[in-house]
JSON list of C-alpha atoms in Angstrom, two decimals:
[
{"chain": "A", "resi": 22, "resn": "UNK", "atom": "CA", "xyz": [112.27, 71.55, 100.67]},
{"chain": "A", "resi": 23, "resn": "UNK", "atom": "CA", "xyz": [112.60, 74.90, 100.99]},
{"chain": "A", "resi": 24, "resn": "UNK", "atom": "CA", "xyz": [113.70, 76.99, 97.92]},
{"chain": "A", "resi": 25, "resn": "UNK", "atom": "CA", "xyz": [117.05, 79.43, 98.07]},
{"chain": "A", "resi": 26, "resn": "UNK", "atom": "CA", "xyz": [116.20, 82.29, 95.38]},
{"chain": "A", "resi": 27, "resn": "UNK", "atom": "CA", "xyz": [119.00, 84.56, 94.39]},
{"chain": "A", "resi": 28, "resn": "UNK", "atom": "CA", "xyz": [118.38, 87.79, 95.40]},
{"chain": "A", "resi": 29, "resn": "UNK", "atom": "CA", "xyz": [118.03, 90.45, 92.37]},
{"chain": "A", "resi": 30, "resn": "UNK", "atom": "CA", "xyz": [116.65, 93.89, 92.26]},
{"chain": "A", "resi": 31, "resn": "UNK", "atom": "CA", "xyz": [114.64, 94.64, 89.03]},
{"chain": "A", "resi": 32, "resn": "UNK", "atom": "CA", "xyz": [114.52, 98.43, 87.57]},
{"chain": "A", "resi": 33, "resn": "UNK", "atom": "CA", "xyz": [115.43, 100.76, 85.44]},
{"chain": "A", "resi": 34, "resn": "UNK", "atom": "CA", "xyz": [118.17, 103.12, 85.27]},
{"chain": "A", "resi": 35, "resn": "UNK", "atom": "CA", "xyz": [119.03, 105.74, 87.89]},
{"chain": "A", "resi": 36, "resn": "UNK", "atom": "CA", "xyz": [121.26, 108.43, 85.72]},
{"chain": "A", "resi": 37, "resn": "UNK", "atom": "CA", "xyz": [125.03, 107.71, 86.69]},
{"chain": "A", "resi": 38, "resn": "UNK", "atom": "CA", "xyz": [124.23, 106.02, 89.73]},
{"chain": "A", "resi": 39, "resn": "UNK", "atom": "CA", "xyz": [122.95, 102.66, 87.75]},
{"chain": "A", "resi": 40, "resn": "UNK", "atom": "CA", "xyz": [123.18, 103.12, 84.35]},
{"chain": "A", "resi": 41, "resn": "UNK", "atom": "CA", "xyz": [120.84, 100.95, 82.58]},
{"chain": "A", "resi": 42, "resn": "UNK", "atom": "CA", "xyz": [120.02, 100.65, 78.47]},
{"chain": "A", "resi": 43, "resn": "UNK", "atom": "CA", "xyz": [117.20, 98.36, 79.06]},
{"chain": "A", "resi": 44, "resn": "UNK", "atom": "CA", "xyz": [113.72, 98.93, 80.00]},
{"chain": "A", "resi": 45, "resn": "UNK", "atom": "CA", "xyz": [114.79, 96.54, 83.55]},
{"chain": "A", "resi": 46, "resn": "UNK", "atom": "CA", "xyz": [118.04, 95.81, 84.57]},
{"chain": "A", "resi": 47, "resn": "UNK", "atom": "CA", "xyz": [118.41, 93.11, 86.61]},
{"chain": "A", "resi": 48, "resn": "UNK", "atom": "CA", "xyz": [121.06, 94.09, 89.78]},
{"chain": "A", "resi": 49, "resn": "UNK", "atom": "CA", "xyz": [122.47, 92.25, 92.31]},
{"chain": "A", "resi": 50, "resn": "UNK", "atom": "CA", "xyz": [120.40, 92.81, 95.61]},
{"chain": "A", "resi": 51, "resn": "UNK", "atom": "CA", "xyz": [124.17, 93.56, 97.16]},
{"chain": "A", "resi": 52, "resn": "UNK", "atom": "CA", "xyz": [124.51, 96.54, 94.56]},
{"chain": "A", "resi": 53, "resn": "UNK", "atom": "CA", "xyz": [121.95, 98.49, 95.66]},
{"chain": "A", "resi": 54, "resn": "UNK", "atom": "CA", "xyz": [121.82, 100.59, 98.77]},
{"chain": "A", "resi": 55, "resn": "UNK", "atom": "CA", "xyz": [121.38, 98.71, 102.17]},
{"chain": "A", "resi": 56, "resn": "UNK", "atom": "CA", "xyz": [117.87, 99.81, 103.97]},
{"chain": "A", "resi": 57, "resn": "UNK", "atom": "CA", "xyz": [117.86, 97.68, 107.04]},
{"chain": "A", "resi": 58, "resn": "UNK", "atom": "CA", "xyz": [118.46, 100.47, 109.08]},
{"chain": "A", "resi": 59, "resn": "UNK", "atom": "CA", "xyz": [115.08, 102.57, 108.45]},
{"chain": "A", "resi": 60, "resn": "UNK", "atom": "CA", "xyz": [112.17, 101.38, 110.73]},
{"chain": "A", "resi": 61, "resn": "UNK", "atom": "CA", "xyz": [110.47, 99.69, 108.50]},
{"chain": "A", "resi": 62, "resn": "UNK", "atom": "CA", "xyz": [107.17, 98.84, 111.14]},
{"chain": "A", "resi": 63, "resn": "UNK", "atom": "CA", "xyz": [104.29, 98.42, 109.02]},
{"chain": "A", "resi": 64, "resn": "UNK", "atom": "CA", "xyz": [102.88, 101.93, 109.63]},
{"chain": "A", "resi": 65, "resn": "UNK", "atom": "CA", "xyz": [104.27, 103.81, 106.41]},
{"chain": "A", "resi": 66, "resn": "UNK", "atom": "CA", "xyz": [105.53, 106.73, 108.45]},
{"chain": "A", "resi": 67, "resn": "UNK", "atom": "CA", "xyz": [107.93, 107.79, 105.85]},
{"chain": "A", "resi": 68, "resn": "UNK", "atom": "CA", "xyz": [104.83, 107.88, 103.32]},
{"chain": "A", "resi": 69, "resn": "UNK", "atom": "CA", "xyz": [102.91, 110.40, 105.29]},
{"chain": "A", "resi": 70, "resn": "UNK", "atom": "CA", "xyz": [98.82, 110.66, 105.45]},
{"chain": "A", "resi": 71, "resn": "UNK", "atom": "CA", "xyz": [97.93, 107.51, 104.55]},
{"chain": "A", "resi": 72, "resn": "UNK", "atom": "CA", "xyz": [93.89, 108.57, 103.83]},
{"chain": "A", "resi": 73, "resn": "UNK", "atom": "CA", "xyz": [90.76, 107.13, 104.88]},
{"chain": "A", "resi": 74, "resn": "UNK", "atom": "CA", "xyz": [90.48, 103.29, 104.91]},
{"chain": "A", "resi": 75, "resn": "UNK", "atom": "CA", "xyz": [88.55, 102.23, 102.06]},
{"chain": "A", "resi": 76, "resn": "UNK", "atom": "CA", "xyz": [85.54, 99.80, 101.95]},
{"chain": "A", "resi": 77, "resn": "UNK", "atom": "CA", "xyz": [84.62, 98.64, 97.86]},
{"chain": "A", "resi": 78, "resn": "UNK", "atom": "CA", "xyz": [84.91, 95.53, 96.43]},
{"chain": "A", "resi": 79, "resn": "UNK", "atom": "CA", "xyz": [89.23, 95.83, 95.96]},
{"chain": "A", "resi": 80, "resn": "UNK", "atom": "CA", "xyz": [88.95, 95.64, 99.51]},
{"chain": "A", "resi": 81, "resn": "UNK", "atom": "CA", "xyz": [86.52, 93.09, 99.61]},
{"chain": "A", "resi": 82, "resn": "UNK", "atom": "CA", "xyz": [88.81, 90.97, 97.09]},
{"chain": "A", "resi": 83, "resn": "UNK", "atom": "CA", "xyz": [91.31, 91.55, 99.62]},
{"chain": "A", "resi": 84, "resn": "UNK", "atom": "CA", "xyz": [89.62, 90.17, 102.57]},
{"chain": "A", "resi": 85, "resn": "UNK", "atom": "CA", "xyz": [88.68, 87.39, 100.84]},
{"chain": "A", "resi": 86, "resn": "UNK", "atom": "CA", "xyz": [92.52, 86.36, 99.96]},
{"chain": "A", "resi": 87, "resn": "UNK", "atom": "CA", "xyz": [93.47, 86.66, 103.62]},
{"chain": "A", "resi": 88, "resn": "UNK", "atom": "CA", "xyz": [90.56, 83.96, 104.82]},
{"chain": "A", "resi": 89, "resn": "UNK", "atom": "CA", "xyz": [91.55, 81.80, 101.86]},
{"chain": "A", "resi": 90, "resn": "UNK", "atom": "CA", "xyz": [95.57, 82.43, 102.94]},
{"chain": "A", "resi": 91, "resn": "UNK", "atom": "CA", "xyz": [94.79, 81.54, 106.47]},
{"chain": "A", "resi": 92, "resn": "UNK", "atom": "CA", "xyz": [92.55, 78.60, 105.75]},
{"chain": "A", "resi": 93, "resn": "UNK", "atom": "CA", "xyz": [95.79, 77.42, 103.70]},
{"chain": "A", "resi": 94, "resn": "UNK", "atom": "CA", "xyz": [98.14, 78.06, 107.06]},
{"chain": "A", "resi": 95, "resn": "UNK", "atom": "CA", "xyz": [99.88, 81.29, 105.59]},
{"chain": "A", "resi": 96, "resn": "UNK", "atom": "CA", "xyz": [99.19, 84.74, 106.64]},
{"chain": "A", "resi": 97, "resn": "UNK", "atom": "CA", "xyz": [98.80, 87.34, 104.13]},
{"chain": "A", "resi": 98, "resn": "UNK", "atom": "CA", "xyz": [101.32, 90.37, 105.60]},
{"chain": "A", "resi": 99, "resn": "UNK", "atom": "CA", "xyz": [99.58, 93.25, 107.86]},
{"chain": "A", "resi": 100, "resn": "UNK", "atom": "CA", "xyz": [101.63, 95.65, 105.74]},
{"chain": "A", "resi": 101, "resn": "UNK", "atom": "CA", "xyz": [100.63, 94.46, 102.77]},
{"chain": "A", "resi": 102, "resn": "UNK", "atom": "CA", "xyz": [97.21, 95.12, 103.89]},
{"chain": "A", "resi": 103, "resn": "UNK", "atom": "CA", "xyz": [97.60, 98.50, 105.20]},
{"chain": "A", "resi": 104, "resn": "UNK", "atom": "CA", "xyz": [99.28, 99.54, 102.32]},
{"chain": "A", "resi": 105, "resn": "UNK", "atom": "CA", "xyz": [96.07, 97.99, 100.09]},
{"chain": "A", "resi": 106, "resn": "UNK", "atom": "CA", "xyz": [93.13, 99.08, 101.94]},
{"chain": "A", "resi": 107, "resn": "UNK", "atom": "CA", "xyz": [94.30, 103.49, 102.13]},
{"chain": "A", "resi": 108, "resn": "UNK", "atom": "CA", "xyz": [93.00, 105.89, 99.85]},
{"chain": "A", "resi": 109, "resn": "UNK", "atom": "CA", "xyz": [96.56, 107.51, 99.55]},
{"chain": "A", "resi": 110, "resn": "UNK", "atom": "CA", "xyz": [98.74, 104.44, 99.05]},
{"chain": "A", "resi": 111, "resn": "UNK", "atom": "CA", "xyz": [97.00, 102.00, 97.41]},
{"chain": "A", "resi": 112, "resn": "UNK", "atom": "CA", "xyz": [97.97, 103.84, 93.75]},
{"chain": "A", "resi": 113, "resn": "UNK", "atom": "CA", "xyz": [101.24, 104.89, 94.90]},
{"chain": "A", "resi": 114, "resn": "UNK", "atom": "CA", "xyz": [103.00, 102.26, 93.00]},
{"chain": "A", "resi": 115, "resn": "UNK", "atom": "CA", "xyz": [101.43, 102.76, 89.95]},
{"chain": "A", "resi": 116, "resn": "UNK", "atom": "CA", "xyz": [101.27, 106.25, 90.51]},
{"chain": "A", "resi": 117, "resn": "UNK", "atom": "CA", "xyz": [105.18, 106.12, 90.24]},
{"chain": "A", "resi": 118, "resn": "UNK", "atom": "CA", "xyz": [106.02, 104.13, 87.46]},
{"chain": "A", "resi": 119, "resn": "UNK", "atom": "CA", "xyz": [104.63, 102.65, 84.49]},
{"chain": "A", "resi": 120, "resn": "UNK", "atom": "CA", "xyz": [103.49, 99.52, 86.23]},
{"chain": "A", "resi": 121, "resn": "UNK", "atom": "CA", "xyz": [99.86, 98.81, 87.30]},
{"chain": "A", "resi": 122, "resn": "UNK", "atom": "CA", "xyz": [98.11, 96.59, 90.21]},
{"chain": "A", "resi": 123, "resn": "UNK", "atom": "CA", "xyz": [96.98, 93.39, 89.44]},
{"chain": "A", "resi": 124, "resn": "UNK", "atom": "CA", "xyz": [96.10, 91.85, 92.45]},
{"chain": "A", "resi": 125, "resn": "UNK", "atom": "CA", "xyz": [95.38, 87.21, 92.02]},
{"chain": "A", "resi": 126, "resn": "UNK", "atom": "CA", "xyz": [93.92, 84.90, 94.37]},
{"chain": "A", "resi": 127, "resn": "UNK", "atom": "CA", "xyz": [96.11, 83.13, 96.38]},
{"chain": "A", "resi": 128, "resn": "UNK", "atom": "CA", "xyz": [98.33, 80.52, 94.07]},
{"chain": "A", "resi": 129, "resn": "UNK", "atom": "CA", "xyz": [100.25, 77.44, 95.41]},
{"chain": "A", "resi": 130, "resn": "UNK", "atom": "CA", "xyz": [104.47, 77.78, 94.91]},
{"chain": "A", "resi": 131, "resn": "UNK", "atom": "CA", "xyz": [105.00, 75.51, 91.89]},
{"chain": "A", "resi": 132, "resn": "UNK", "atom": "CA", "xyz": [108.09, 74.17, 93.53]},
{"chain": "A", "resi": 133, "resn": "UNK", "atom": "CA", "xyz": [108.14, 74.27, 97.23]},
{"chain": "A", "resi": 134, "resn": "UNK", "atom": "CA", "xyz": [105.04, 72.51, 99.15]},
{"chain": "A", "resi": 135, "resn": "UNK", "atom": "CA", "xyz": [103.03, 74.47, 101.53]},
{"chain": "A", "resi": 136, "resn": "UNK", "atom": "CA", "xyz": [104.42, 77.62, 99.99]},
{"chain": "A", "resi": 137, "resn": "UNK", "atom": "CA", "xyz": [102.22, 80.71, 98.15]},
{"chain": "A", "resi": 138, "resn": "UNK", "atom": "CA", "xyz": [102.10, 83.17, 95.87]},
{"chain": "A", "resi": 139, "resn": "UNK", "atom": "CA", "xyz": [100.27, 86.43, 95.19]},
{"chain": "A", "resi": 140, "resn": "UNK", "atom": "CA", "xyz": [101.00, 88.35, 92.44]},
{"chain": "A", "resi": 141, "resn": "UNK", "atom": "CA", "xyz": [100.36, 92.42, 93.45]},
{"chain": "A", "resi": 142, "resn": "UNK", "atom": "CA", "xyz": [101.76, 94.38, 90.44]},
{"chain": "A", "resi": 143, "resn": "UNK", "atom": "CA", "xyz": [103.35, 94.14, 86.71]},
{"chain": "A", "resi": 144, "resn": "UNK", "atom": "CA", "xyz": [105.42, 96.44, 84.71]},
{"chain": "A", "resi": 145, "resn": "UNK", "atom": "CA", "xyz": [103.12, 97.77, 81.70]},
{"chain": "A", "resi": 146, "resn": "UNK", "atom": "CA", "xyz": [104.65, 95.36, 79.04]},
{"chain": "A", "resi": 147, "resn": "UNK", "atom": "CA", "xyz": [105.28, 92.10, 81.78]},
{"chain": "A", "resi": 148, "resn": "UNK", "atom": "CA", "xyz": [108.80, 92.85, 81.65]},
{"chain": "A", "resi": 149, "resn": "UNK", "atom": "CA", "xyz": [108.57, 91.96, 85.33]},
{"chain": "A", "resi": 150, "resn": "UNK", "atom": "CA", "xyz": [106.06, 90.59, 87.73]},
{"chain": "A", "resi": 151, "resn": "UNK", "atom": "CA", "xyz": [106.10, 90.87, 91.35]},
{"chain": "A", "resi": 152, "resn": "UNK", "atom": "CA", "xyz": [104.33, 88.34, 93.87]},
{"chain": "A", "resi": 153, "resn": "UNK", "atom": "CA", "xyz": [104.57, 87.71, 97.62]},
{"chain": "A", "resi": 154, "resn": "UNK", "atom": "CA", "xyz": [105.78, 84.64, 98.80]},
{"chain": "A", "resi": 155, "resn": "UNK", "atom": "CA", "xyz": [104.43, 83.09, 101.64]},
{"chain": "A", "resi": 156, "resn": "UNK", "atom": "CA", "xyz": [105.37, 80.50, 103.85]},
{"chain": "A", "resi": 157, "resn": "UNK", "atom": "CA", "xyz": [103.49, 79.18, 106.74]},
{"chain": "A", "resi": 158, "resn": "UNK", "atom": "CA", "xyz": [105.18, 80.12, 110.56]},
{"chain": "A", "resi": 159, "resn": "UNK", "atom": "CA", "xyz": [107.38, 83.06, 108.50]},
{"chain": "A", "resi": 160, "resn": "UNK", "atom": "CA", "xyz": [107.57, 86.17, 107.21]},
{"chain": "A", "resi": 161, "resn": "UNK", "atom": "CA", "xyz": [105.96, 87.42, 103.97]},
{"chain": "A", "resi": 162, "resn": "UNK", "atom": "CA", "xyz": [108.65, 88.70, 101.03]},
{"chain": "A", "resi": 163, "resn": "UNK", "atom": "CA", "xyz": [108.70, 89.82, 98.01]},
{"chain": "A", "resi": 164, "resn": "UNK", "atom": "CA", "xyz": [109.49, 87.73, 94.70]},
{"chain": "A", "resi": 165, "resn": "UNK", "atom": "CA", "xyz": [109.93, 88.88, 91.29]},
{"chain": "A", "resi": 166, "resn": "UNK", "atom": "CA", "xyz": [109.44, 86.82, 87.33]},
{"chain": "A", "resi": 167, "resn": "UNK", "atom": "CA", "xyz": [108.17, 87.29, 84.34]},
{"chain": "A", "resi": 168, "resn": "UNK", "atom": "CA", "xyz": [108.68, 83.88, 82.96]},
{"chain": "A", "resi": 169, "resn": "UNK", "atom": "CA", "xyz": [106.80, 82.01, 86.40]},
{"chain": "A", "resi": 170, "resn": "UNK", "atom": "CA", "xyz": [103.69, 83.81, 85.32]},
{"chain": "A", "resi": 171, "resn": "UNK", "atom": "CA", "xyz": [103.57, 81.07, 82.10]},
{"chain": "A", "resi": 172, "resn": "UNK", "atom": "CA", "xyz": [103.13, 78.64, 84.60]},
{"chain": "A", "resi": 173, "resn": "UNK", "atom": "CA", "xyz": [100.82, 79.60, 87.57]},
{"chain": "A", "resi": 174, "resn": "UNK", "atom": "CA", "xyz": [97.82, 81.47, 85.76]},
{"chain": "A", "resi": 175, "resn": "UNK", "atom": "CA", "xyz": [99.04, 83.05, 82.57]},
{"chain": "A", "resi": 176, "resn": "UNK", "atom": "CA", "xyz": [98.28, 86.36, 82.97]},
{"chain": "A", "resi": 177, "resn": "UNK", "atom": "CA", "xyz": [99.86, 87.81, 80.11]},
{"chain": "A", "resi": 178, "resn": "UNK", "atom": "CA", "xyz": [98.58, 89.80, 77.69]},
{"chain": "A", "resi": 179, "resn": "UNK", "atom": "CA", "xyz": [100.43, 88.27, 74.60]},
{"chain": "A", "resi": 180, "resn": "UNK", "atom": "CA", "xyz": [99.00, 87.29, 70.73]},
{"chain": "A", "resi": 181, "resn": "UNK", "atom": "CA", "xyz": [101.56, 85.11, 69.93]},
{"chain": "A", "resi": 182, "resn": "UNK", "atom": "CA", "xyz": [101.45, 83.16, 73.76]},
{"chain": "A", "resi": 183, "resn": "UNK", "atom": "CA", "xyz": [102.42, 78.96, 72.65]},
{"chain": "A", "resi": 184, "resn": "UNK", "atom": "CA", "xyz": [102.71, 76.54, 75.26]},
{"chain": "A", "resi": 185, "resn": "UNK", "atom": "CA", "xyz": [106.30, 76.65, 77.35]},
{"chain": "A", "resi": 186, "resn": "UNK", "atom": "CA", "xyz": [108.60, 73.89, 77.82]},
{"chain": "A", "resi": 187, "resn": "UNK", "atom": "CA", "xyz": [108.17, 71.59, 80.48]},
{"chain": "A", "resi": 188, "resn": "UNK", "atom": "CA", "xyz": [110.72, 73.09, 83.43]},
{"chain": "A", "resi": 189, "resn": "UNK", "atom": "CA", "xyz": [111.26, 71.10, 86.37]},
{"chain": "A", "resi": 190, "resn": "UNK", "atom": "CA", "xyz": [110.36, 72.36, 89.78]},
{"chain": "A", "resi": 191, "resn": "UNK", "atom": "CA", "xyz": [114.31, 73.55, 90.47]},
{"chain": "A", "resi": 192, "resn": "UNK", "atom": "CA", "xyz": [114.31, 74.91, 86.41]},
{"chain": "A", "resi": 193, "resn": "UNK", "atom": "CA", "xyz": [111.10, 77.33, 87.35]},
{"chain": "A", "resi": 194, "resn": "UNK", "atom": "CA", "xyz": [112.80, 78.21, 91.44]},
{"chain": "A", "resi": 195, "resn": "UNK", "atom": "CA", "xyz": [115.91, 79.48, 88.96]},
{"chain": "A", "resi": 196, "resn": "UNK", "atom": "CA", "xyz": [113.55, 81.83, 87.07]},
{"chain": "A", "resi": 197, "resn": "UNK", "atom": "CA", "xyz": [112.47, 83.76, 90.18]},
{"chain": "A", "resi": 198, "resn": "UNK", "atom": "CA", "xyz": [114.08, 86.41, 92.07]},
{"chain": "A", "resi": 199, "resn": "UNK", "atom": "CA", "xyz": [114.28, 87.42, 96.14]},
{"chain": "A", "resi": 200, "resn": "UNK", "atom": "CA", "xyz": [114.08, 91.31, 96.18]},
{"chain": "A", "resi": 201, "resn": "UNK", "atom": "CA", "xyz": [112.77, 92.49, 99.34]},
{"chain": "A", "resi": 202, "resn": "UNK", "atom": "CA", "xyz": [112.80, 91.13, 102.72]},
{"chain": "A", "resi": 203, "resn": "UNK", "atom": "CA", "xyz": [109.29, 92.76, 103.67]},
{"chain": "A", "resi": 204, "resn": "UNK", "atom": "CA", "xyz": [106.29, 94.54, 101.30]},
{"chain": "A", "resi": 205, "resn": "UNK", "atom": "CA", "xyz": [107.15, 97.87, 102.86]},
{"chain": "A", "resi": 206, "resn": "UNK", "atom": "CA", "xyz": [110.22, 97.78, 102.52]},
{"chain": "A", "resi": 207, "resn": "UNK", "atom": "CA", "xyz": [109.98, 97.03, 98.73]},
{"chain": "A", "resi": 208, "resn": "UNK", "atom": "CA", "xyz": [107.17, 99.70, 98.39]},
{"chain": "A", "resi": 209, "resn": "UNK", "atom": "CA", "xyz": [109.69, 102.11, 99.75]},
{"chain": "A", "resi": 210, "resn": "UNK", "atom": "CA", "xyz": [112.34, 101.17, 97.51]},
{"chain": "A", "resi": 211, "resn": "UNK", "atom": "CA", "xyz": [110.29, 100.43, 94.48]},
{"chain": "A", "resi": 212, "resn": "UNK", "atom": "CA", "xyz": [108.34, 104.33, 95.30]},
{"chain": "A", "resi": 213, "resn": "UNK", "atom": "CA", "xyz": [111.87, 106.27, 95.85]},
{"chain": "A", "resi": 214, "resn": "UNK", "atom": "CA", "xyz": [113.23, 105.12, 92.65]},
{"chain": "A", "resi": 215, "resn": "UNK", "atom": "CA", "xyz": [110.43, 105.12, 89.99]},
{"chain": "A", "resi": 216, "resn": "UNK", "atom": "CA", "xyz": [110.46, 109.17, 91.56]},
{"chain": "A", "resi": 217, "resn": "UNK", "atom": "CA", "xyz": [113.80, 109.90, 90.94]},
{"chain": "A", "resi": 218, "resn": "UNK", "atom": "CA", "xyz": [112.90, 109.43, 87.25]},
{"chain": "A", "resi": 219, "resn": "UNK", "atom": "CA", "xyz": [111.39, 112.93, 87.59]},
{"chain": "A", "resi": 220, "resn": "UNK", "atom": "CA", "xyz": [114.84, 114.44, 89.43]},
{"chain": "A", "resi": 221, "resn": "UNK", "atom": "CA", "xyz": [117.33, 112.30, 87.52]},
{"chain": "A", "resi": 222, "resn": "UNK", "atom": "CA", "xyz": [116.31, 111.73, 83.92]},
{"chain": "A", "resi": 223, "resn": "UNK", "atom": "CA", "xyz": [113.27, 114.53, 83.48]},
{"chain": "A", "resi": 224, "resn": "UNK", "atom": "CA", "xyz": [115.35, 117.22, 85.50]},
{"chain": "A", "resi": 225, "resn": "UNK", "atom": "CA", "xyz": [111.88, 118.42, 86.50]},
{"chain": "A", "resi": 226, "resn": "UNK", "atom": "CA", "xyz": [112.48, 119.14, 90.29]},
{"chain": "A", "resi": 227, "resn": "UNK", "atom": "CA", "xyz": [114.42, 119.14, 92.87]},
{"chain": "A", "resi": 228, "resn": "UNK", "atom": "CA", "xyz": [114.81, 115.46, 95.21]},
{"chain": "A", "resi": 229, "resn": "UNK", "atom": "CA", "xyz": [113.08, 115.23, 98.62]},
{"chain": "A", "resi": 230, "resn": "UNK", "atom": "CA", "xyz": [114.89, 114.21, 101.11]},
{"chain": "A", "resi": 231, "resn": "UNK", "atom": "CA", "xyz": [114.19, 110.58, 101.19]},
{"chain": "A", "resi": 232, "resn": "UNK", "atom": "CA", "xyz": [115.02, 110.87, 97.41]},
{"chain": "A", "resi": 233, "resn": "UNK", "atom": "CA", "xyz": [118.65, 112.49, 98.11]},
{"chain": "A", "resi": 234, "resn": "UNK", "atom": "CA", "xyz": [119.33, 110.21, 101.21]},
{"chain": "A", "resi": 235, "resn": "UNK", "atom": "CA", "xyz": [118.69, 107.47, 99.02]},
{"chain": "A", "resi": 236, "resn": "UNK", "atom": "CA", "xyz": [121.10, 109.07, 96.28]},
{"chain": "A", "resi": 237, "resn": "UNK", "atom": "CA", "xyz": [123.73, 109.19, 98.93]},
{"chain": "A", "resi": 238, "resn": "UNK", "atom": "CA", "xyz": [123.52, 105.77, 100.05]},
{"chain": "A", "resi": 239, "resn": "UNK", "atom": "CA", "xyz": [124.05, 105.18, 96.41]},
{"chain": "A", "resi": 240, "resn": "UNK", "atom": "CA", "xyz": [127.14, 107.02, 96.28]},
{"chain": "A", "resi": 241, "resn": "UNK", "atom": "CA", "xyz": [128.50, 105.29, 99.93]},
{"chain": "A", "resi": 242, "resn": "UNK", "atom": "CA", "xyz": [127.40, 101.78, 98.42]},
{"chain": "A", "resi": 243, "resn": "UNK", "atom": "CA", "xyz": [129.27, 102.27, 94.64]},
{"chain": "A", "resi": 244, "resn": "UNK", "atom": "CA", "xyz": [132.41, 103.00, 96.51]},
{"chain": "A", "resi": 245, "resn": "UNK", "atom": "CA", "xyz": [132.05, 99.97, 98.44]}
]
């Protein structure tokens, strides 16, 4: 059966634009401003240089998880990959927010059969968790939790962790969150925002230009 997620973006605030008094807010995916229109290929043009392809063992680890997604009949996403295995963008996320990689093998969807997950990065505190889902014969996308981590391979950092109740397999689906229909696409996103902090809230520069097109889709979007 395949699972329906609703589809949330999870951040923080962006000054008047999306005011926010948490650490995450949790906003409809139809609130924030549309990107299907950039060209979104895989290549990262809008990032720039991307550096020198690196060979260690985060690379290695990386290999690995695509030969262990393909022997499982998924495909770990080419953009995913690109994005992992360059100098210059495989810290941009963290670089950008107060979240850090955390790359896991490759972990079986506790409610729809023949599905994956991969968790990629967490917010500081595990306020949020985001994975890629994978199904086999479709396209990658990005999920986001905190409470699913309980049940695939704990990785929380947390004293006082006790055993959670028993959810069913529709219960845990509920606790999970669409928020990007590709990982570049959600790198983008995910990257333009966490910089805005600096424009928006620290007042510490001026915003590039992807930064004030984004603004103005903002605008176009919040008038409807």
């Amino acid at each position: 059966m395949t699972v329906e997620f609703t589809a949330v973006w999870a951040a923080s605030a962006l000054g008047e634009h999306r005011p926010c008094e948490d650490t995450y807010g949790r906003f409809p995916y139809d609130s924030v401003p549309s990107l299907d229109d950039l060209p979104f290929t895989g290549s990262y043009e809008w990032f720039g240089d991307l550096g020198e392809v690196v060979d260690d063992q985060r690379t290695a680890a990386l290999r690995d998880l695509e030969r262990a997604a393909a022997a499982a009949g998924v495909v770990l996403p080419a953009d995913f990959v690109t994005f992992e295995t360059h100098s210059k963008t495989r810290g941009a996320l963290v670089e950008a927010s107060c979240c850090w990689s955390n790359l896991s093998g490759l972990m079986p969807s506790p409610f729809e059969e023949g599905a994956y997950l991969v968790r990629f990065l967490r917010d500081q505190q595990d306020c949020v968790i985001w994975y890629l889902y994978l199904r086999p014969g479709q396209d990658a996308f990005v999920v986001h939790s905190h409470e699913l981590a309980w049940y695939l391979d704990h990785p929380l950092e947390d004293d006082d962790w006790e055993p959670q109740p028993e959810l069913t397999a529709a219960e845990l689906a509920a606790e999970v969150s669409w928020c990007a229909p590709s990982f570049e696409q959600f790198a983008y996103r995910f990257r333009v925002e966490n910089r805005l902090w600096d424009v928006l809230v620290e007042g510490s520069r001026e915003p590039e230009p992807a930064e004030r097109d984004y603004l103005e889709r903002y605008a176009l979007c919040r008038k409807g």
